[in-house]
Amino acid sequence: DGSIAYLIDRTNTKLRAHVGNGFRAPSLFERFGEGTFSGVGIVRFGDPTLRAEQSISVDGGFDQRVATDRLLFGATYFYTRLQRAVAFTGFVVDPLGVGRFGGFVNRPGGLARGVESYLQAAPWKGMDLRASYTFTNSDRFLPGVGLTTEFVIPKHLIGFSATQRVRALLFSVDVNRTGSYIAPVFENNFPFGQADLRFDGYTKADVFASYERRTGERLTWVLFGGVENLLDRTYYENGFLAPGAVGRGGVKFRF
């Protein structure tokens, strides 16, 4: 990895850029995994000759401070390409001659590019506000097809949070808007068909509060409570129905 930043003192502007690469070694199951199926026997999925996944990423952006650091905003462009991936497929080459007809293989990966932006403000004592917007264009590689839309990655994400501290009390509100996305849904009976469904976007609001008090020199206790999905919206995560409004609370001790 390598990064560089340049601060323009006159305008209190920071310019920054980064480039780096990464890898992930194949897991033991991806290399040697197998399963036993009724009427079929042992089926080998793994391939000991798999090579590691490789990726490269580039990003650049700016941060701007104004109003004596009470207001901060910025934006970042990012680009990530998965040069080589480990994927599971039903029709594979059998390099070791062990009767493998499906399993893990190396193939080209996909890419993701987009823009992240944010705005932070501290309008008065104890108040922190943050708003963000992210646009992501993410594609995966399919043999014989090329690049196609990646699963479970919405193109648009909008977030807003507000936190207010009043002495020992802390109040927070988080509102997030997630755009529509595509997710695979599988049948639970052989031959395990797959349907690619588009799930609508949704807005989710969470509200929490806490009260912190110190007892003695070393003991601090925090009483907290709140509600997730306050508006009781119906939405799906990764294609599965998520819970409605959920309340939780408790107490924490620090020594």
Coordinates of C-alpha atoms in Angstrom, one line a residue:
D1 CA 0.0 0.0 0.0
G2 CA 1.0 3.6 -0.6
S3 CA -0.7 6.8 0.3
I4 CA 0.0 10.6 0.0
A5 CA -1.7 13.7 1.4
Y6 CA -1.2 17.4 0.8
L7 CA -2.6 20.1 3.1
I8 CA -3.3 23.5 1.7
D9 CA -3.0 25.8 4.8
R10 CA -4.6 28.8 3.2
T11 CA -7.9 27.1 2.6
N12 CA -7.6 24.3 5.2
T13 CA -8.1 21.7 2.4
K14 CA -6.6 18.2 2.4
L15 CA -6.0 16.4 -0.8
R16 CA -5.3 12.6 -0.5
A17 CA -4.7 9.5 -2.7
H18 CA -4.0 5.9 -2.1
V19 CA -3.1 2.8 -4.1
G20 CA -2.7 -0.8 -2.8
N21 CA -3.2 -4.4 -3.6
G22 CA -4.4 -7.4 -1.6
F23 CA -4.7 -11.2 -1.6
R24 CA -6.6 -14.0 0.1
A25 CA -5.2 -17.5 0.2
P26 CA -7.6 -20.3 -0.6
S27 CA -9.2 -21.9 2.5
L28 CA -8.7 -25.5 3.5
F29 CA -12.2 -26.4 2.3
E30 CA -11.6 -24.7 -1.0
R31 CA -8.5 -26.7 -1.5
F32 CA -9.5 -30.1 0.0
G33 CA -13.2 -30.0 0.8
E34 CA -15.6 -32.8 0.0
G35 CA -19.2 -33.9 0.9
T36 CA -21.2 -37.1 1.0
F37 CA -24.5 -37.4 -0.8
S38 CA -27.1 -40.2 -0.7
G39 CA -26.9 -42.3 -3.8
V40 CA -23.8 -40.5 -5.0
G41 CA -21.2 -41.1 -2.3
I42 CA -18.2 -38.8 -1.7
V43 CA -18.1 -35.7 -3.9
R44 CA -14.9 -33.7 -4.0
F45 CA -15.2 -29.9 -4.2
G46 CA -11.7 -28.8 -3.4
D47 CA -8.7 -28.2 -5.7
P48 CA -5.2 -28.2 -4.1
T49 CA -3.9 -26.3 -7.1
L50 CA -6.0 -23.2 -6.5
R51 CA -4.1 -19.9 -6.5
A52 CA -4.7 -17.0 -4.2
E53 CA -7.2 -14.3 -4.9
Q54 CA -5.6 -11.0 -5.9
S55 CA -7.0 -7.4 -6.0
I56 CA -5.9 -3.9 -6.6
S57 CA -7.5 -0.7 -5.4
V58 CA -7.1 3.1 -6.0
D59 CA -8.9 6.0 -4.3
G60 CA -8.5 9.7 -4.1
G61 CA -10.4 12.6 -2.6
F62 CA -10.4 15.7 -0.4
D63 CA -11.5 16.9 3.1
Q64 CA -12.5 20.5 3.7
R65 CA -12.7 22.2 7.1
V66 CA -14.6 25.5 7.5
A67 CA -16.2 27.6 10.3
T68 CA -13.3 27.1 12.7
D69 CA -13.5 23.3 12.3
R70 CA -17.2 23.2 13.2
L71 CA -18.0 22.0 9.6
L72 CA -16.2 19.3 7.7
F73 CA -17.1 17.8 4.3
G74 CA -15.4 15.7 1.7
A75 CA -15.6 13.2 -1.1
T76 CA -13.7 10.1 -2.2
Y77 CA -13.6 8.3 -5.6
F78 CA -12.7 4.6 -5.3
Y79 CA -11.9 1.9 -7.8
T80 CA -11.3 -1.8 -6.8
R81 CA -10.6 -4.7 -9.2
L82 CA -10.6 -8.3 -8.2
Q83 CA -8.0 -9.6 -10.6
R84 CA -8.3 -13.3 -9.6
A85 CA -11.1 -14.9 -7.5
V86 CA -12.0 -18.3 -6.1
A87 CA -15.5 -19.2 -7.2
F88 CA -17.8 -22.3 -6.9
T89 CA -19.2 -23.7 -10.1
G90 CA -21.0 -26.9 -11.2
F91 CA -18.7 -27.7 -14.2
V92 CA -15.0 -27.7 -13.5
V93 CA -11.7 -29.1 -14.8
D94 CA -10.4 -32.1 -12.9
P95 CA -6.6 -31.4 -12.7
L96 CA -5.8 -34.3 -10.4
G97 CA -8.1 -36.9 -12.0
V98 CA -10.1 -37.5 -8.8
G99 CA -13.5 -37.5 -10.5
R100 CA -14.3 -33.9 -9.6
F101 CA -17.3 -32.5 -11.6
G102 CA -18.1 -29.5 -9.5
G103 CA -16.3 -27.3 -7.0
F104 CA -13.9 -24.4 -6.5
V105 CA -12.0 -22.8 -9.4
N106 CA -10.0 -19.7 -10.2
R107 CA -11.5 -17.2 -12.5
P108 CA -11.4 -13.4 -13.2
G109 CA -13.1 -11.4 -10.5
G110 CA -15.3 -8.3 -10.8
L111 CA -14.8 -4.6 -10.0
A112 CA -16.4 -1.9 -8.0
R113 CA -16.1 1.9 -8.4
G114 CA -18.0 4.8 -7.0
V115 CA -18.0 7.9 -4.9
E116 CA -18.3 8.4 -1.1
S117 CA -19.3 11.8 0.3
Y118 CA -19.9 13.1 3.8
L119 CA -20.8 16.2 5.8
Q120 CA -20.1 16.6 9.6
A121 CA -21.2 19.5 11.7
A122 CA -21.0 20.5 15.4
P123 CA -23.5 23.4 15.5
W124 CA -23.5 23.8 19.3
K125 CA -22.0 22.2 22.4
G126 CA -22.6 18.5 22.7
M127 CA -24.3 18.1 19.3
D128 CA -22.7 16.1 16.4
L129 CA -24.4 15.8 13.0
R130 CA -23.3 13.6 10.1
A131 CA -24.8 12.9 6.7
S132 CA -23.3 10.7 4.0
Y133 CA -24.0 9.5 0.5
T134 CA -22.4 6.6 -1.3
F135 CA -22.8 5.6 -5.0
T136 CA -21.4 2.1 -5.8
N137 CA -21.3 0.5 -9.3
S138 CA -20.2 -3.1 -8.6
D139 CA -20.1 -5.9 -11.1
R140 CA -19.1 -9.6 -11.0
F141 CA -17.6 -11.7 -13.8
L142 CA -19.6 -14.6 -15.2
P143 CA -18.0 -17.0 -17.7
G144 CA -19.6 -16.6 -21.1
V145 CA -21.4 -13.5 -20.0
G146 CA -18.8 -11.1 -18.8
L147 CA -19.5 -8.4 -16.2
T148 CA -22.9 -8.3 -14.7
T149 CA -24.4 -6.6 -11.6
E150 CA -23.1 -7.9 -8.3
F151 CA -25.5 -9.4 -5.7
V152 CA -26.6 -7.5 -2.6
I153 CA -24.8 -4.3 -3.2
P154 CA -27.2 -1.3 -3.7
K155 CA -26.1 1.5 -5.9
H156 CA -27.3 4.2 -3.5
L157 CA -26.8 4.5 0.3
I158 CA -27.8 7.6 2.3
G159 CA -27.2 8.0 6.0
F160 CA -27.9 10.6 8.7
S161 CA -27.0 10.6 12.3
A162 CA -27.4 13.0 15.2
T163 CA -25.9 12.7 18.6
Q164 CA -26.6 15.1 21.6
R165 CA -24.8 14.8 24.9
V166 CA -26.3 16.6 28.0
R167 CA -24.0 16.0 30.9
A168 CA -24.3 12.3 31.7
L169 CA -27.1 11.7 29.1
L170 CA -26.4 10.7 25.5
F171 CA -29.1 10.6 22.8
S172 CA -28.6 9.3 19.3
V173 CA -30.7 9.0 16.1
D174 CA -29.6 7.1 13.0
V175 CA -31.6 7.1 9.7
N176 CA -30.4 5.1 6.7
R177 CA -31.8 4.8 3.3
T178 CA -30.7 1.8 1.3
G179 CA -31.5 1.6 -2.5
S180 CA -32.8 -1.5 -4.3
Y181 CA -30.5 -4.5 -4.9
I182 CA -30.5 -7.9 -6.6
A183 CA -30.1 -11.1 -4.5
P184 CA -30.2 -14.8 -5.4
V185 CA -32.9 -17.0 -3.9
F186 CA -32.4 -20.8 -4.0
E187 CA -34.9 -23.7 -4.0
N188 CA -34.5 -26.2 -1.1
N189 CA -35.0 -29.2 -3.3
F190 CA -32.7 -30.8 -5.9
P191 CA -31.7 -29.6 -8.5
F192 CA -31.5 -26.4 -6.4
G193 CA -32.7 -23.8 -8.9
Q194 CA -31.8 -20.2 -8.5
A195 CA -33.8 -17.0 -9.1
D196 CA -32.3 -13.5 -9.1
L197 CA -34.8 -11.2 -7.5
R198 CA -34.8 -7.4 -7.1
F199 CA -35.6 -6.2 -3.6
D200 CA -36.9 -2.7 -3.0
G201 CA -35.0 -0.1 -1.1
Y202 CA -36.0 0.8 2.4
T203 CA -35.5 3.4 5.2
K204 CA -34.5 2.3 8.6
A205 CA -34.5 4.5 11.8
D206 CA -32.8 3.6 15.1
V207 CA -33.1 5.6 18.3
F208 CA -30.9 5.1 21.5
A209 CA -30.2 6.8 24.7
S210 CA -27.7 6.1 27.6
Y211 CA -26.9 7.4 31.0
E212 CA -23.4 7.1 32.4
R213 CA -22.5 7.5 36.1
R214 CA -19.2 7.0 38.0
T215 CA -19.4 5.4 41.4
G216 CA -16.2 5.6 43.4
E217 CA -12.8 5.9 41.8
R218 CA -12.9 2.8 39.5
L219 CA -16.5 1.8 38.9
T220 CA -18.5 3.3 36.1
W221 CA -21.9 2.0 35.1
V222 CA -23.9 2.8 31.9
L223 CA -27.7 2.4 31.6
F224 CA -28.8 2.2 27.9
G225 CA -31.9 1.4 25.8
G226 CA -33.3 2.0 22.4
V227 CA -35.3 0.7 19.5
E228 CA -34.0 -0.5 16.1
N229 CA -36.2 -0.2 13.1
L230 CA -38.3 2.3 15.0
L231 CA -40.8 2.8 12.1
D232 CA -41.4 -1.0 11.9
R233 CA -40.5 -1.1 8.2
T234 CA -40.7 -4.4 6.3
Y235 CA -37.4 -5.0 4.5
Y236 CA -35.0 -7.8 3.5
E237 CA -31.3 -8.3 4.2
N238 CA -29.4 -10.5 1.7
G239 CA -32.8 -11.7 0.4
F240 CA -34.1 -12.7 3.9
L241 CA -36.9 -11.0 5.8
A242 CA -35.4 -8.8 8.6
P243 CA -37.0 -8.3 12.0
G244 CA -39.5 -5.5 12.6
A245 CA -39.1 -3.0 15.5
V246 CA -36.7 -4.4 18.1
G247 CA -36.1 -2.9 21.5
R248 CA -33.1 -3.6 23.6
G249 CA -31.6 -2.3 26.8
G250 CA -29.4 -3.1 29.6
V251 CA -26.5 -2.0 31.9
K252 CA -22.8 -2.1 31.4
F253 CA -20.1 -1.8 34.1
R254 CA -16.5 -0.6 33.6
F255 CA -13.8 -1.1 36.2

